[in-house]
Amino acid sequence: MASSSNSLSLGPFGLLGGVGVLVITTAVLLGTFVYFFGNSNNTPITGIPLIGKQEGEKDYTEAKKRWMSSAKEIVNSAVRTRKHPFQVFGMNGPLIIIPPHMTSEVRTDERMTFKSWLKRDFFTTYPGFEGFKPAVDNNVFIDSVRMGLTQSLATVVHSLAEEAKYCYDEAFPPAKDWTPVKFNAIALRFIARLSAQTFMPPELAKNEEWLRISVEYTLHFGHGGYVMRAIPPLLRPIAHWFLPQTKQLREDVETARRIIEPTVIARRKEREADIKAGRKPKKYTDAFAWMDAVTEKTGDICNAVHGQLNYSLGAVHTTSITFTNCMYNIVGSPGSIELLREELIEVLGSAKSWDKTTLNGLKMMDSFMKESNRMHPASFMTMNRIANETITLSDGTIIPKGSALTVPNTRLYDEEFYENPQVFNGRRFYDMRQRAGEESKHQFVTTGDDYLPFGHGKHACPGRFFASNEIKILLAFAIMQYDFKFPEDQGQPPIRAHGLENVTNPEAIMLYKSRTPEVSLDLDHTWR
Ligand code: HEM
């Protein structure tokens, strides 16, 4: 309690000591000077039209604010009238927007990379920010997802279903009457648990401290990045030691290390003993093993603690937002629960176990998930890149080395690509799959120039197949075991844009009531 009163008296730097406050104050004053007079991030890129700054504005402060509050509107209206790339002023300075008809130029060009974007925007060389190092320093993290996680998809379906049962038992106790819950937080915990069940060994999968870190680290990462961006580059090497947000990040990494390291050490010793005794080393199915498999092949190095943090950064909030939006869109559109329940009764009623075939059978659910992702992707801009050299695009636009660029998801709301794009139509993609020759197209995990929520091409999200499985299983348990509705005085919680992210109000309420499922969800007859 004492520290909280201290923190109040010291304002935003409440967690710092007095010396820290002095250093930061000096840093900010100095920084303001350097920022406005020496920071190249405040200079627009030559030769590319700039939008979002109004006449008479001396600097880019208002343009940046406008971007944070209405990025989607700004880009949607600009893309309608412009054929060529243009730039806006985002929080990190100029950002080149590539119109969607030029997506292929981004997805096939290895001179612009997602990695460099992570490196520039997420301070991975500073302590506390190591959670993105594996994605930036080499390919171990990305390849471990591509190969290890993807190859394990079929074998983990059953354990995901079992974990889903325990999640619902914990968060939704039996209720005869309508009972309020704050679903955002519940969804985050569910995804954290299902992720840990898959990425962690059994002795750590249910560790409450790890589950907390796997959710909070991403939030702290966002806060840390935000304050670091506000500090001029020259001062960051000093300031980061004193900022409460970056201090928190260092604490998170240390906690993760304390939780994870004993397992890593024990496993290394076990392996050495096995090899010494002429035995084949024991095989594991978790993210440690997937990362090890890549490092053994490539000789690259990946810290196991940072690797697990990277898995959380990539998997937990992205999937949770997608799951929450999906749930809200289903509960908010009349008749949807009944339609999905009908399909579940049919598919689960004849299924032999929780496996790939069972999940593939849920075609109507897949369509609802894709439609929800179409209307409310986790992020409005998904192909974020930095040009690692100067590049000339096919229309003659010159992208200077070091520039940030991105492709907006505007086609998701474009009449030319989707009929009645502003209306949620859960059956949309199911109906499209009924057309001859298109039976296996238009799935939740399918990407395309007109569907970029997971990016598209070589660097499209490799974790989307796992996310799809998690969301399907969680929806199946929800729809079969409960009825849902929103309180009348609240309605369906609106999804608000915060910069490029689509977020729902964490305080939003959903009401649930227990029901008896028509078919058993214990498909494998293994529940304790
Ligand atoms: C619904 C949940 C998810 C969404 C919306 C999502 C979205 C994205 C997006 C937009 C990208 C960038 C694509 C590009 O730049 O072209 C990406 C990349 C990536 N995602 Fe996901 N993601 C999700 C779940 C996951 C999960 C569960 C994992 C597993 C750890 C994961 C791992 C990755 C990796 C490794 C990359 C980098 C790929 C590369 O650069 O080659 N994602 N994701």
Coordinates of C-alpha atoms and ligand atoms in Angstrom, one line a residue:
M1 CA 0.0 0.0 0.0
A2 CA 2.9 2.3 0.8
S3 CA 4.2 2.1 -2.7
S4 CA 0.8 3.0 -4.1
S5 CA 0.6 6.2 -2.2
N6 CA 4.2 7.0 -3.3
S7 CA 3.3 6.3 -6.8
L8 CA 0.3 8.7 -6.6
S9 CA 2.4 11.5 -5.2
L10 CA 5.0 11.1 -8.0
G11 CA 2.5 11.1 -10.8
P12 CA 3.3 9.1 -13.9
F13 CA 6.8 8.4 -12.7
G14 CA 5.4 7.1 -9.4
L15 CA 7.4 3.9 -9.4
L16 CA 10.7 5.7 -9.8
G17 CA 13.0 7.0 -7.2
G18 CA 13.7 10.7 -7.0
V19 CA 16.9 10.4 -9.0
G20 CA 15.0 8.6 -11.7
V21 CA 12.5 11.4 -11.9
L22 CA 15.3 13.9 -12.3
V23 CA 17.0 11.9 -15.0
I24 CA 13.7 11.4 -16.9
T25 CA 12.7 15.0 -16.6
T26 CA 16.0 16.1 -18.0
A27 CA 15.8 13.4 -20.7
V28 CA 12.3 14.5 -21.7
L29 CA 13.3 18.2 -21.9
L30 CA 16.4 17.3 -23.9
G31 CA 14.4 14.8 -25.9
T32 CA 11.7 17.3 -26.8
F33 CA 14.5 19.4 -28.3
V34 CA 16.1 16.6 -30.2
Y35 CA 12.7 15.2 -31.3
F36 CA 11.6 18.4 -32.9
F37 CA 14.9 19.5 -34.3
G38 CA 16.9 16.4 -34.9
N39 CA 14.6 13.4 -35.4
S40 CA 14.3 12.3 -39.0
N41 CA 11.1 10.3 -38.1
N42 CA 9.4 13.7 -38.3
T43 CA 10.2 14.2 -41.9
P44 CA 7.8 13.0 -44.6
I45 CA 9.2 10.8 -47.4
T46 CA 10.0 12.7 -50.5
G47 CA 7.9 12.0 -53.7
I48 CA 5.0 10.2 -52.0
P49 CA 1.8 12.1 -51.4
L50 CA 1.0 12.8 -47.7
I51 CA -2.5 12.7 -46.4
G52 CA -4.0 13.3 -42.9
K53 CA -2.2 16.6 -42.2
Q54 CA -4.4 19.7 -42.6
E55 CA -3.4 23.0 -44.0
G56 CA -2.1 25.4 -41.3
E57 CA -0.8 22.7 -39.0
K58 CA 2.9 23.4 -38.2
D59 CA 3.9 19.9 -37.2
Y60 CA 2.6 16.4 -37.3
T61 CA 1.1 16.2 -33.7
E62 CA -2.5 16.6 -34.9
A63 CA -1.9 14.2 -37.8
K64 CA -0.6 11.6 -35.5
K65 CA -3.6 12.0 -33.1
R66 CA -6.0 11.8 -36.0
W67 CA -4.3 8.6 -37.2
M68 CA -4.7 7.1 -33.7
S69 CA -8.4 7.8 -33.6
S70 CA -9.5 7.3 -37.2
A71 CA -6.8 5.4 -39.1
K72 CA -9.5 3.2 -40.7
E73 CA -11.6 6.0 -42.0
I74 CA -8.6 8.0 -43.3
V75 CA -7.3 5.0 -45.2
N76 CA -10.7 3.8 -46.4
S77 CA -11.5 7.1 -48.0
A78 CA -8.0 7.6 -49.5
V79 CA -7.9 4.1 -51.0
R80 CA -11.2 4.8 -52.9
T81 CA -9.7 7.8 -54.7
R82 CA -6.0 6.9 -55.1
K83 CA -4.4 4.3 -57.3
H84 CA -0.8 4.9 -56.1
P85 CA 0.9 4.5 -52.7
F86 CA 0.5 7.5 -50.3
Q87 CA 1.9 8.2 -46.8
V88 CA 0.3 9.1 -43.5
F89 CA 1.9 10.1 -40.2
G90 CA 1.6 7.3 -37.6
M91 CA 3.1 7.2 -34.1
N92 CA 6.5 6.2 -35.5
G93 CA 6.6 8.8 -38.2
P94 CA 5.8 8.4 -41.9
L95 CA 4.1 5.2 -43.0
I96 CA 3.6 4.3 -46.6
I97 CA 0.2 2.8 -47.5
I98 CA 0.3 0.4 -50.4
P99 CA -3.1 0.2 -52.1
P100 CA -4.5 -3.4 -52.0
H101 CA -4.3 -3.9 -55.8
M102 CA -0.5 -3.8 -55.3
T103 CA -0.4 -6.5 -52.5
S104 CA 1.5 -8.9 -54.7
E105 CA 4.4 -6.5 -54.8
V106 CA 4.7 -6.7 -51.0
R107 CA 4.1 -10.3 -50.5
T108 CA 6.7 -11.5 -53.0
D109 CA 9.5 -9.0 -52.3
E110 CA 12.0 -10.3 -49.7
R111 CA 13.7 -6.9 -49.7
M112 CA 10.9 -5.7 -47.4
T113 CA 10.5 -7.7 -44.2
F114 CA 8.2 -8.1 -41.3
K115 CA 11.3 -8.9 -39.2
S116 CA 12.8 -5.5 -39.8
W117 CA 9.5 -3.9 -38.8
L118 CA 9.4 -5.8 -35.5
K119 CA 13.0 -4.8 -34.9
R120 CA 12.4 -1.1 -35.5
D121 CA 9.2 -0.9 -33.6
F122 CA 9.7 -3.2 -30.7
F123 CA 13.1 -2.3 -29.2
T124 CA 14.4 -5.9 -29.1
T125 CA 17.9 -4.8 -28.1
Y126 CA 16.7 -3.4 -24.8
P127 CA 16.3 -5.7 -21.7
G128 CA 12.7 -6.5 -21.1
F129 CA 11.8 -6.5 -24.8
E130 CA 13.6 -9.9 -25.4
G131 CA 10.2 -11.5 -26.1
F132 CA 10.4 -10.5 -29.8
K133 CA 14.1 -11.3 -30.2
P134 CA 13.5 -14.9 -31.4
A135 CA 11.3 -13.5 -34.2
V136 CA 13.9 -10.9 -35.1
D137 CA 17.4 -12.4 -34.6
N138 CA 16.9 -15.5 -36.8
N139 CA 14.3 -17.8 -38.1
V140 CA 14.1 -20.2 -35.1
F141 CA 10.8 -19.0 -33.7
I142 CA 9.0 -18.6 -37.1
D143 CA 10.3 -22.0 -38.4
S144 CA 9.4 -23.7 -35.1
V145 CA 5.8 -22.5 -35.6
R146 CA 5.8 -23.4 -39.3
M147 CA 7.1 -26.9 -38.7
G148 CA 6.7 -27.9 -35.1
L149 CA 3.4 -26.4 -34.2
T150 CA 1.9 -27.2 -37.7
Q151 CA 3.0 -30.8 -37.6
S152 CA 1.6 -31.2 -34.1
L153 CA -1.8 -29.8 -35.0
A154 CA -3.5 -33.2 -35.3
T155 CA -2.1 -34.6 -32.1
V156 CA -3.1 -31.7 -29.9
V157 CA -6.8 -31.4 -30.8
H158 CA -7.9 -33.9 -28.1
S159 CA -5.9 -32.1 -25.3
L160 CA -7.3 -28.7 -26.4
A161 CA -10.8 -30.1 -26.1
E162 CA -10.1 -31.4 -22.6
E163 CA -8.6 -28.1 -21.5
A164 CA -11.6 -26.3 -23.0
K165 CA -13.9 -28.3 -20.8
Y166 CA -11.9 -27.3 -17.7
C167 CA -11.9 -23.7 -18.8
Y168 CA -15.7 -23.6 -19.1
D169 CA -16.2 -25.5 -15.8
E170 CA -14.1 -22.8 -14.0
A171 CA -15.5 -19.7 -15.7
F172 CA -19.1 -20.6 -16.2
P173 CA -20.5 -22.4 -13.1
P174 CA -23.9 -24.0 -13.6
A175 CA -26.6 -21.3 -13.8
K176 CA -30.4 -21.6 -14.2
D177 CA -30.9 -17.9 -14.6
W178 CA -29.2 -15.4 -16.8
T179 CA -25.8 -14.7 -15.2
P180 CA -23.5 -11.8 -16.2
V181 CA -19.8 -12.3 -17.1
K182 CA -17.1 -10.0 -18.6
F183 CA -16.2 -12.1 -21.6
N184 CA -13.0 -10.3 -22.7
A185 CA -11.0 -11.4 -19.7
I186 CA -12.5 -14.9 -19.8
A187 CA -11.5 -15.3 -23.4
L188 CA -7.9 -14.2 -22.7
R189 CA -7.6 -16.7 -19.9
F190 CA -9.1 -19.5 -22.1
I191 CA -6.6 -18.8 -24.9
A192 CA -3.7 -18.5 -22.4
R193 CA -4.6 -21.9 -21.0
L194 CA -5.1 -23.6 -24.4
S195 CA -1.8 -22.1 -25.6
A196 CA 0.1 -23.1 -22.5
Q197 CA -1.4 -26.6 -22.8
T198 CA 0.2 -26.8 -26.3
F199 CA 3.4 -24.8 -26.0
M200 CA 4.5 -25.8 -22.5
P201 CA 5.3 -29.2 -21.0
P202 CA 2.7 -30.6 -18.6
E203 CA 4.5 -29.4 -15.4
L204 CA 4.3 -25.8 -16.5
A205 CA 1.1 -25.7 -18.5
K206 CA -1.1 -25.0 -15.5
N207 CA 1.4 -22.8 -13.7
E208 CA -0.7 -19.8 -12.6
E209 CA 2.2 -17.4 -12.6
W210 CA 3.1 -18.4 -16.2
L211 CA -0.5 -18.0 -17.3
R212 CA -0.5 -14.5 -15.8
I213 CA 2.8 -13.6 -17.6
S214 CA 1.6 -15.0 -20.9
V215 CA -1.3 -12.6 -20.8
E216 CA 0.3 -9.6 -19.2
Y217 CA 3.6 -9.5 -21.0
T218 CA 1.9 -8.6 -24.3
L219 CA 0.1 -5.7 -22.5
H220 CA 3.3 -4.5 -20.8
F221 CA 5.1 -4.9 -24.1
G222 CA 2.6 -2.5 -25.7
H223 CA 3.0 0.0 -22.9
G224 CA 6.8 -0.3 -22.9
G225 CA 6.9 0.2 -26.7
Y226 CA 4.5 3.2 -26.5
V227 CA 6.6 5.1 -23.9
M228 CA 9.9 4.3 -25.6
R229 CA 8.6 5.6 -28.9
A230 CA 7.7 8.9 -27.2
I231 CA 11.3 9.2 -26.1
P232 CA 13.8 10.4 -28.7
P233 CA 16.2 7.7 -29.9
L234 CA 19.3 9.3 -28.5
L235 CA 17.9 9.2 -25.0
R236 CA 16.4 5.7 -25.0
P237 CA 19.6 3.9 -23.9
I238 CA 19.4 5.8 -20.6
A239 CA 15.7 6.4 -20.1
H240 CA 14.7 2.7 -20.5
W241 CA 16.4 1.9 -17.1
F242 CA 14.1 4.3 -15.3
L243 CA 10.7 4.1 -17.0
P244 CA 8.2 2.1 -14.9
Q245 CA 6.8 0.4 -18.0
T246 CA 10.2 -0.9 -19.1
K247 CA 11.1 -1.9 -15.5
Q248 CA 7.9 -3.9 -15.5
L249 CA 9.0 -5.7 -18.7
R250 CA 12.3 -6.6 -17.1
E251 CA 10.5 -8.0 -14.1
D252 CA 8.2 -10.1 -16.4
V253 CA 11.2 -11.6 -18.3
E254 CA 12.9 -12.4 -15.0
T255 CA 9.7 -14.1 -13.7
A256 CA 9.5 -16.1 -16.9
R257 CA 13.1 -17.1 -16.5
R258 CA 12.5 -18.2 -12.9
I259 CA 9.5 -20.4 -14.0
I260 CA 11.0 -21.8 -17.2
E261 CA 14.7 -22.3 -16.6
P262 CA 14.6 -25.4 -14.2
T263 CA 12.7 -27.3 -16.9
V264 CA 15.2 -26.3 -19.6
I265 CA 18.1 -27.3 -17.4
A266 CA 16.5 -30.6 -16.3
R267 CA 15.8 -31.5 -19.9
R268 CA 19.3 -30.7 -21.1
K269 CA 20.7 -32.9 -18.3
E270 CA 18.3 -35.7 -19.2
R271 CA 19.3 -35.5 -22.8
E272 CA 23.0 -35.6 -22.0
A273 CA 22.5 -38.6 -19.7
D274 CA 20.5 -40.4 -22.5
I275 CA 23.2 -39.8 -25.1
K276 CA 26.0 -40.9 -22.6
A277 CA 24.1 -44.1 -21.9
G278 CA 23.6 -44.8 -25.6
R279 CA 19.8 -44.2 -25.4
K280 CA 17.8 -42.2 -27.9
P281 CA 17.0 -38.9 -26.2
K282 CA 13.4 -38.7 -25.1
K283 CA 11.1 -36.9 -27.5
Y284 CA 8.8 -34.1 -26.4
T285 CA 5.9 -32.3 -28.1
D286 CA 6.0 -28.6 -27.0
A287 CA 7.5 -25.3 -28.1
F288 CA 10.9 -26.1 -26.4
A289 CA 11.2 -29.2 -28.6
W290 CA 10.0 -27.4 -31.8
M291 CA 12.6 -24.6 -31.2
D292 CA 15.3 -27.2 -30.4
A293 CA 14.6 -29.1 -33.6
V294 CA 15.2 -25.9 -35.6
T295 CA 18.4 -24.9 -33.7
E296 CA 19.8 -28.4 -34.2
K297 CA 19.3 -28.1 -37.9
T298 CA 20.5 -24.5 -38.4
G299 CA 23.0 -24.0 -35.6
D300 CA 21.2 -20.8 -34.7
I301 CA 20.7 -19.9 -31.1
C302 CA 17.4 -19.2 -29.4
N303 CA 16.9 -18.6 -25.7
A304 CA 14.1 -20.9 -24.5
V305 CA 12.6 -18.3 -22.1
H306 CA 12.5 -15.6 -24.9
G307 CA 11.1 -18.2 -27.2
Q308 CA 8.2 -19.0 -24.9
L309 CA 7.5 -15.3 -24.4
N310 CA 7.5 -14.9 -28.2
Y311 CA 4.9 -17.7 -28.5
S312 CA 2.7 -15.8 -26.1
L313 CA 3.3 -12.5 -27.9
G314 CA 2.3 -14.0 -31.2
A315 CA -0.5 -16.3 -30.1
V316 CA -2.5 -15.1 -27.0
H317 CA -4.0 -11.7 -27.7
T318 CA -4.4 -12.1 -31.4
T319 CA -6.4 -15.3 -30.9
S320 CA -8.3 -14.0 -27.9
I321 CA -9.4 -10.8 -29.8
T322 CA -10.5 -13.0 -32.8
F323 CA -12.4 -15.4 -30.5
T324 CA -14.1 -12.6 -28.6
N325 CA -15.2 -10.8 -31.7
C326 CA -16.5 -14.1 -33.1
M327 CA -18.5 -14.8 -29.9
Y328 CA -19.9 -11.3 -29.9
N329 CA -20.9 -11.5 -33.6
I330 CA -22.6 -14.9 -33.1
V331 CA -24.5 -13.9 -29.9
G332 CA -25.4 -10.5 -31.5
S333 CA -26.9 -11.9 -34.8
P334 CA -30.3 -13.5 -34.2
G335 CA -30.6 -17.2 -35.1
S336 CA -26.9 -17.8 -35.3
I337 CA -26.5 -19.9 -32.1
E338 CA -29.4 -22.2 -33.2
L339 CA -27.9 -22.6 -36.7
L340 CA -24.4 -23.5 -35.3
R341 CA -25.9 -25.8 -32.7
E342 CA -27.7 -27.7 -35.4
E343 CA -24.4 -28.3 -37.2
L344 CA -22.6 -29.2 -33.9
I345 CA -25.3 -31.8 -33.1
E346 CA -24.9 -33.4 -36.5
V347 CA -21.1 -33.4 -36.6
L348 CA -20.3 -34.2 -32.9
G349 CA -23.2 -36.7 -32.8
S350 CA -21.4 -38.9 -35.4
A351 CA -17.8 -38.0 -34.5
K352 CA -15.5 -40.7 -33.0
S353 CA -13.1 -38.3 -31.3
W354 CA -11.9 -34.7 -31.1
D355 CA -9.7 -34.7 -34.2
K356 CA -9.0 -33.0 -37.5
T357 CA -11.9 -34.6 -39.3
T358 CA -14.3 -33.4 -36.6
L359 CA -13.1 -29.8 -36.8
N360 CA -13.1 -29.9 -40.6
G361 CA -16.7 -30.9 -40.5
L362 CA -17.7 -27.7 -38.8
K363 CA -18.1 -25.7 -42.1
M364 CA -20.9 -23.4 -40.9
M365 CA -18.9 -22.5 -37.8
D366 CA -15.8 -21.9 -40.0
S367 CA -17.8 -19.5 -42.1
F368 CA -19.0 -17.5 -39.1
M369 CA -15.4 -17.3 -37.9
K370 CA -14.2 -16.0 -41.2
E371 CA -17.1 -13.5 -41.5
S372 CA -16.3 -12.2 -38.0
N373 CA -12.6 -11.9 -39.0
R374 CA -13.7 -10.1 -42.2
M375 CA -15.7 -7.5 -40.4
H376 CA -13.4 -7.2 -37.4
P377 CA -9.9 -8.3 -38.1
A378 CA -7.6 -8.1 -35.0
S379 CA -5.7 -5.4 -36.9
F380 CA -6.6 -3.2 -39.9
M381 CA -3.1 -3.3 -41.3
T382 CA -1.5 -6.7 -41.5
M383 CA 1.4 -6.8 -43.9
N384 CA 3.8 -4.5 -42.0
R385 CA 7.2 -4.2 -43.5
I386 CA 10.4 -2.1 -43.5
A387 CA 12.2 -1.7 -46.8
N388 CA 15.8 -3.0 -46.3
E389 CA 16.9 -1.3 -49.5
T390 CA 15.5 1.3 -51.8
I391 CA 12.8 -0.3 -54.0
T392 CA 11.0 1.0 -57.1
L393 CA 7.5 -0.4 -57.4
S394 CA 5.8 -1.2 -60.7
D395 CA 4.1 2.2 -60.9
G396 CA 7.4 4.0 -60.4
T397 CA 6.9 4.8 -56.7
I398 CA 10.3 4.9 -55.0
I399 CA 10.3 3.4 -51.4
P400 CA 13.5 4.6 -49.8
K401 CA 15.6 2.2 -47.7
G402 CA 14.4 2.2 -44.1
S403 CA 10.8 3.3 -44.8
A404 CA 7.9 1.6 -43.1
L405 CA 5.1 0.3 -45.4
T406 CA 1.9 -1.6 -45.0
V407 CA -1.2 -2.9 -46.9
P408 CA -4.6 -2.0 -45.5
N409 CA -7.4 -4.5 -45.2
T410 CA -9.8 -2.1 -47.1
R411 CA -11.0 -4.8 -49.5
L412 CA -12.8 -6.5 -46.6
Y413 CA -15.4 -3.7 -46.7
D414 CA -15.4 -3.2 -50.5
E415 CA -18.6 -3.9 -52.4
E416 CA -16.5 -5.1 -55.4
F417 CA -15.3 -8.1 -53.4
Y418 CA -18.0 -8.7 -50.8
E419 CA -21.7 -8.3 -51.3
N420 CA -23.3 -6.0 -48.7
P421 CA -19.9 -5.7 -46.9
Q422 CA -21.3 -3.7 -44.0
V423 CA -23.7 -6.5 -43.0
F424 CA -22.6 -9.5 -40.8
N425 CA -23.6 -12.6 -42.8
G426 CA -22.4 -15.6 -40.9
R427 CA -23.3 -17.9 -43.8
R428 CA -21.4 -15.9 -46.4
F429 CA -18.4 -18.2 -46.8
Y430 CA -20.4 -21.4 -46.3
D431 CA -22.6 -20.4 -49.2
M432 CA -19.6 -19.5 -51.3
R433 CA -18.2 -23.0 -50.6
Q434 CA -21.4 -24.5 -52.1
R435 CA -20.4 -23.3 -55.6
A436 CA -18.9 -26.0 -57.9
G437 CA -15.1 -26.2 -57.6
E438 CA -15.0 -23.9 -54.5
E439 CA -15.8 -26.5 -51.8
S440 CA -12.4 -26.2 -50.2
K441 CA -11.9 -22.5 -50.7
H442 CA -13.1 -19.6 -48.5
Q443 CA -12.0 -21.2 -45.3
F444 CA -11.1 -19.3 -42.1
V445 CA -7.4 -20.0 -42.7
T446 CA -7.5 -19.2 -46.5
T447 CA -5.6 -15.9 -47.3
G448 CA -5.8 -13.9 -50.5
D449 CA -5.3 -10.4 -51.9
D450 CA -8.9 -9.6 -50.8
Y451 CA -8.5 -11.2 -47.4
L452 CA -5.5 -10.1 -45.4
P453 CA -6.4 -10.6 -41.7
F454 CA -3.5 -13.1 -41.5
G455 CA -1.4 -11.4 -44.2
H456 CA -0.9 -13.3 -47.4
G457 CA 2.0 -15.1 -49.2
K458 CA 5.2 -16.4 -47.8
H459 CA 5.0 -14.6 -44.5
A460 CA 1.3 -15.2 -43.9
C461 CA 0.6 -16.1 -40.3
P462 CA 1.7 -19.8 -39.8
G463 CA -0.2 -19.9 -36.4
R464 CA -3.6 -19.4 -38.0
F465 CA -4.3 -23.2 -38.3
F466 CA -3.8 -23.7 -34.6
A467 CA -5.8 -20.5 -33.8
S468 CA -8.6 -21.9 -35.9
N469 CA -8.6 -25.2 -34.0
E470 CA -8.7 -23.4 -30.6
I471 CA -11.5 -21.1 -31.6
K472 CA -13.6 -23.9 -33.1
I473 CA -13.3 -26.0 -29.9
L474 CA -14.0 -23.1 -27.6
L475 CA -17.1 -22.1 -29.7
A476 CA -18.3 -25.7 -29.7
F477 CA -18.3 -26.0 -25.9
A478 CA -19.9 -22.5 -25.5
I479 CA -22.7 -23.1 -27.9
M480 CA -23.5 -26.7 -26.7
Q481 CA -23.4 -26.0 -23.0
Y482 CA -24.9 -22.5 -22.7
D483 CA -27.4 -20.0 -24.0
F484 CA -26.1 -16.4 -24.4
K485 CA -27.5 -12.9 -24.8
F486 CA -26.4 -9.3 -24.2
P487 CA -28.1 -7.2 -21.5
E488 CA -30.9 -5.1 -23.2
D489 CA -29.5 -1.8 -22.0
Q490 CA -26.1 -2.6 -23.4
G491 CA -26.6 -4.6 -26.6
Q492 CA -23.7 -6.1 -28.7
P493 CA -20.5 -4.4 -27.5
P494 CA -19.2 -2.2 -30.3
I495 CA -15.7 -2.9 -31.6
R496 CA -13.7 0.2 -31.5
A497 CA -10.6 1.1 -33.5
H498 CA -7.6 2.1 -31.4
G499 CA -5.1 3.1 -34.0
L500 CA -4.8 0.0 -36.2
E501 CA -6.2 -2.4 -33.6
N502 CA -9.8 -3.4 -33.2
V503 CA -10.6 -3.7 -29.5
T504 CA -13.8 -4.4 -27.5
N505 CA -14.6 -2.8 -24.2
P506 CA -13.2 -5.0 -21.5
E507 CA -16.1 -4.0 -19.2
A508 CA -18.7 -5.3 -21.7
I509 CA -21.2 -7.8 -20.2
M510 CA -22.5 -11.0 -21.7
L511 CA -25.3 -13.1 -20.0
Y512 CA -25.2 -16.9 -20.0
K513 CA -27.5 -19.7 -18.8
S514 CA -26.6 -23.4 -18.6
R515 CA -28.3 -25.9 -20.9
T516 CA -28.0 -29.6 -21.4
P517 CA -26.1 -30.5 -24.6
E518 CA -28.0 -32.8 -27.0
V519 CA -24.9 -34.8 -27.6
S520 CA -21.9 -35.6 -25.4
L521 CA -18.8 -33.4 -25.8
D522 CA -16.7 -36.2 -24.2
L523 CA -16.0 -37.6 -27.7
D524 CA -13.0 -39.6 -26.6
H525 CA -14.6 -40.9 -23.3
T526 CA -11.5 -39.9 -21.3
W527 CA -12.7 -37.1 -19.0
R528 CA -11.9 -37.5 -15.4
Ligands
HEM1 C1 -6.3 -15.4 -34.8 C2 -5.1 -15.3 -34.3 C3 -3.9 -14.7 -35.1 C4 -3.9 -13.6 -35.9 C5 -5.1 -12.7 -36.3 C6 -2.6 -13.5 -36.4 C7 -2.2 -12.5 -37.3 C8 -0.9 -12.4 -37.9 C9 -0.5 -11.5 -38.9 C10 -1.4 -10.4 -39.5 C11 0.8 -11.7 -39.2 C12 1.7 -10.9 -40.2 C13 1.5 -11.5 -41.6 C14 2.3 -10.6 -42.6 O1 3.0 -9.7 -42.2 O2 2.2 -10.9 -43.8 C15 1.2 -12.9 -38.4 C16 2.5 -13.4 -38.5 C17 2.9 -14.4 -37.7 N1 2.1 -15.1 -36.7 FE1 0.2 -14.9 -36.4 N2 -1.8 -14.5 -35.9 C18 -2.6 -15.2 -35.1 C19 -2.2 -16.3 -34.3 C20 -0.9 -16.8 -34.3 C21 -0.5 -17.9 -33.5 C22 -1.4 -18.8 -32.6 C23 0.8 -18.1 -33.7 C24 1.7 -19.1 -33.0 C25 2.6 -18.8 -32.2 C26 1.3 -17.1 -34.6 C27 2.6 -16.9 -35.1 C28 2.9 -16.0 -36.1 C29 4.3 -16.0 -36.7 C30 5.4 -16.9 -36.3 C31 4.2 -15.0 -37.7 C32 5.4 -14.5 -38.5 C33 5.4 -15.2 -39.9 C34 6.5 -14.7 -40.8 O3 7.0 -13.6 -40.7 O4 6.9 -15.5 -41.7 N3 0.2 -16.3 -35.0 N4 0.2 -13.3 -37.6

